[in-house]
XYZ file of C-alpha atoms in Angstrom:
265
model
C 182.390 57.608 93.441
C 180.928 57.809 89.936
C 180.870 61.264 88.340
C 177.873 62.517 86.367
C 177.679 65.976 84.795
C 174.044 66.519 83.835
C 174.996 69.396 81.538
C 176.911 66.928 79.357
C 174.899 64.092 77.778
C 178.106 62.169 77.086
C 178.856 62.263 80.806
C 175.366 61.000 81.657
C 175.789 58.123 79.247
C 179.244 57.273 80.615
C 177.896 57.392 84.166
C 175.080 54.926 83.518
C 177.498 52.598 81.740
C 179.864 52.697 84.717
C 176.944 52.192 87.114
C 175.801 49.122 85.171
C 179.308 47.643 85.316
C 179.581 48.398 89.033
C 176.266 46.749 89.853
C 177.122 43.679 87.806
C 180.435 43.327 89.573
C 178.802 43.668 92.980
C 175.858 41.425 92.046
C 173.641 44.319 93.031
C 170.604 46.058 91.632
C 169.366 49.602 91.285
C 166.183 49.938 93.307
C 165.752 53.713 93.626
C 166.782 56.622 91.408
C 166.314 60.174 92.697
C 166.649 62.800 89.973
C 167.433 65.722 92.236
C 170.320 67.762 90.855
C 169.630 71.074 89.171
C 170.486 74.718 88.603
C 168.295 77.799 88.927
C 168.430 81.323 87.551
C 171.893 80.965 86.080
C 173.461 83.571 83.805
C 173.138 82.785 80.103
C 175.104 79.657 79.306
C 175.057 76.488 77.232
C 175.492 72.809 77.970
C 178.308 70.812 76.393
C 175.940 69.973 73.527
C 174.927 73.598 72.959
C 171.521 73.754 74.653
C 170.314 76.409 77.082
C 171.909 75.618 80.430
C 168.844 75.281 82.671
C 166.602 73.162 80.388
C 169.649 71.239 79.204
C 170.786 70.354 82.725
C 167.519 70.092 84.642
C 165.427 68.410 81.970
C 167.476 66.884 79.141
C 170.194 65.556 81.433
C 167.676 63.956 83.766
C 165.549 62.592 80.909
C 168.555 60.744 79.506
C 169.604 59.576 82.970
C 166.161 58.115 83.700
C 165.889 56.418 80.311
C 169.332 54.814 80.584
C 168.672 53.687 84.162
C 165.366 51.962 83.351
C 166.962 48.635 82.298
C 168.791 48.532 85.635
C 165.596 49.286 87.554
C 163.660 46.638 85.633
C 166.010 43.872 86.754
C 164.382 43.679 90.200
C 161.861 46.510 90.151
C 162.308 49.973 91.570
C 161.192 53.554 91.887
C 162.162 56.825 90.241
C 161.538 60.089 92.066
C 161.960 63.276 90.056
C 162.431 66.255 92.356
C 160.688 69.080 90.576
C 159.306 72.435 91.575
C 155.954 74.140 91.847
C 157.416 76.586 89.317
C 156.681 73.931 86.696
C 153.148 75.338 86.707
C 154.551 78.563 85.228
C 156.468 76.771 82.495
C 155.783 76.704 78.760
C 157.176 74.814 75.796
C 159.793 77.032 74.144
C 161.518 75.561 71.093
C 164.677 77.532 71.791
C 165.228 75.291 74.827
C 165.716 72.407 72.377
C 167.887 74.234 69.848
C 171.634 73.704 69.500
C 172.913 77.281 69.817
C 176.570 76.371 69.509
C 176.342 76.144 65.724
C 175.383 79.788 65.074
C 177.195 82.782 66.557
C 174.397 85.077 65.375
C 171.601 83.007 66.935
C 173.584 82.513 70.125
C 174.146 86.254 70.430
C 170.475 86.975 69.836
C 169.370 84.458 72.472
C 171.926 85.799 74.956
C 170.552 89.333 74.478
C 166.956 88.081 74.741
C 167.716 86.064 77.880
C 169.372 89.038 79.583
C 167.134 91.928 78.468
C 163.880 90.094 79.187
C 165.213 88.627 82.448
C 164.354 85.068 81.429
C 166.364 83.416 84.191
C 163.314 82.304 86.121
C 161.219 81.516 83.038
C 163.941 79.196 81.774
C 163.949 77.417 85.125
C 160.163 77.004 85.056
C 160.344 75.572 81.532
C 162.929 73.034 82.655
C 160.764 71.946 85.574
C 157.736 71.557 83.309
C 159.905 69.305 81.168
C 160.569 67.124 84.220
C 156.860 66.646 84.879
C 155.763 66.036 81.294
C 158.582 63.586 80.624
C 158.060 61.733 83.886
C 154.358 61.287 83.238
C 155.038 60.012 79.722
C 157.608 57.480 80.959
C 155.084 56.287 83.545
C 152.544 55.651 80.776
C 155.133 53.777 78.726
C 155.938 51.580 81.743
C 152.325 50.474 82.261
C 152.637 47.485 79.920
C 155.903 46.353 81.502
C 154.467 46.670 85.002
C 151.386 44.602 84.129
C 153.510 41.870 82.582
C 156.159 41.876 85.318
C 154.405 42.641 88.628
C 157.432 41.559 90.659
C 159.719 43.866 88.695
C 157.507 46.916 88.275
C 159.065 50.361 87.965
C 157.233 53.477 89.111
C 158.056 57.123 88.530
C 156.607 60.110 90.361
C 157.312 63.830 90.435
C 157.548 65.947 93.586
C 157.676 69.532 94.767
C 159.533 69.202 98.100
C 158.740 72.731 99.298
C 160.684 75.994 99.448
C 163.804 74.664 101.068
C 166.441 76.526 103.025
C 169.185 76.293 100.401
C 171.124 78.739 98.229
C 169.654 77.583 94.909
C 168.339 81.128 94.221
C 171.788 82.688 94.585
C 171.973 83.612 90.887
C 168.758 85.628 90.751
C 170.184 88.989 91.873
C 167.471 91.393 93.095
C 164.878 88.705 92.445
C 166.942 86.451 94.689
C 166.825 88.976 97.539
C 163.072 89.501 97.177
C 162.592 85.754 96.946
C 164.710 85.312 100.079
C 162.521 87.704 102.068
C 159.279 86.177 100.764
C 160.203 82.540 101.161
C 161.461 83.016 104.713
C 157.770 83.037 105.637
C 157.114 79.628 104.065
C 160.570 78.092 103.978
C 161.062 74.631 105.422
C 164.175 72.817 106.555
C 166.041 70.727 104.013
C 165.532 67.682 106.248
C 161.769 68.050 105.908
C 162.016 68.300 102.128
C 164.275 65.241 102.103
C 161.664 63.363 104.141
C 159.090 63.907 101.384
C 161.544 62.506 98.841
C 162.290 59.527 101.073
C 158.576 58.865 101.448
C 158.212 58.388 97.693
C 161.325 56.223 97.630
C 160.350 53.831 100.399
C 156.774 54.175 101.692
C 154.690 51.024 101.016
C 151.516 53.064 100.500
C 152.915 54.557 97.278
C 154.613 51.396 96.022
C 152.144 51.041 93.137
C 151.529 54.744 92.498
C 153.094 55.994 89.278
C 152.907 59.007 86.990
C 151.648 61.324 89.704
C 152.501 64.790 90.953
C 153.114 65.263 94.666
C 153.125 68.589 96.486
C 155.102 68.134 99.677
C 153.861 64.809 101.051
C 150.514 64.736 99.276
C 149.366 63.578 95.863
C 147.976 66.567 93.987
C 146.527 67.512 90.622
C 148.800 69.085 88.027
C 147.238 71.826 85.847
C 145.447 70.098 82.970
C 146.230 72.830 80.435
C 149.955 72.128 80.835
C 149.336 68.476 79.972
C 147.485 69.301 76.756
C 148.997 67.765 73.601
C 149.878 71.233 72.286
C 152.496 71.315 75.050
C 153.334 67.672 75.678
C 153.715 66.461 72.094
C 156.364 68.951 70.902
C 158.149 68.723 74.249
C 158.383 64.939 73.995
C 159.258 65.021 70.300
C 162.190 67.382 70.753
C 163.399 65.726 73.951
C 163.505 62.321 72.302
C 165.151 63.762 69.187
C 167.994 65.024 71.337
C 168.534 62.171 73.800
C 167.725 59.077 71.722
C 171.080 59.004 69.853
C 172.868 58.866 73.218
C 170.741 55.902 74.249
C 171.547 53.983 71.060
C 175.274 54.454 71.594
C 175.212 53.626 75.304
C 177.452 50.598 75.006
C 180.018 52.282 72.768
C 182.652 53.398 75.237
C 184.414 55.554 72.677
C 181.253 57.022 71.183
C 181.087 60.738 70.643
C 177.865 62.736 70.387
C 177.361 66.217 69.068
C 174.187 68.283 69.175
C 171.891 65.297 69.566
C 171.382 64.671 65.875
C 173.899 61.848 65.622
C 176.358 59.707 67.542
C 179.440 58.000 66.119
């Protein structure tokens, strides 16, 4: 098995390098990538590169993973499915999510106090899920030219809310977790049903050419237009790319070391 820690951008880069080597050795190809891992409502914490844990893991880690996997997917064509959440609709762009807090004890302490006193656990999760949607839609737009020029090797990417699944992902939310547990029991669905919606986007022929769309359960749906306004999408994309692009440039350097996202050596 190949290990990938999404809270560590160096680990994501190492994983995609190892995956590339594995596929070359097996004369195989990557046809489907499901970006599904994530954390929710965690206590205050930072990623290995110093970013807020939830946006850093759920969004930045997956953004780098998708970008580094695209060359593998383009070899024979494939699909990317980003498992998001309806909570993305409650997300906002918050610059602190894209700030290296490891460099300043004072700033880190202030953000810890803010995160705890204002109970930002769920807000941070929503922000990370909005990042998934905005980034996925932008990558889909960037792939349009490639897909037109290489119809037999097209790559699609879609985002999905699989439903309120019967898992323990809300275990860190405390009282909110208990209230959420009682409320979602009324609308909760089995994990197998949620997985079926993911599988549909991975394999169904009717969505083979659909890209850059938001799906709610098994149906294509509209995403709130105000969250896709440039006032949100442009700074989100700018800061995301600022952080992950150095890791992409150093992908083939097996001994490379990256810090806060400003440089790799």
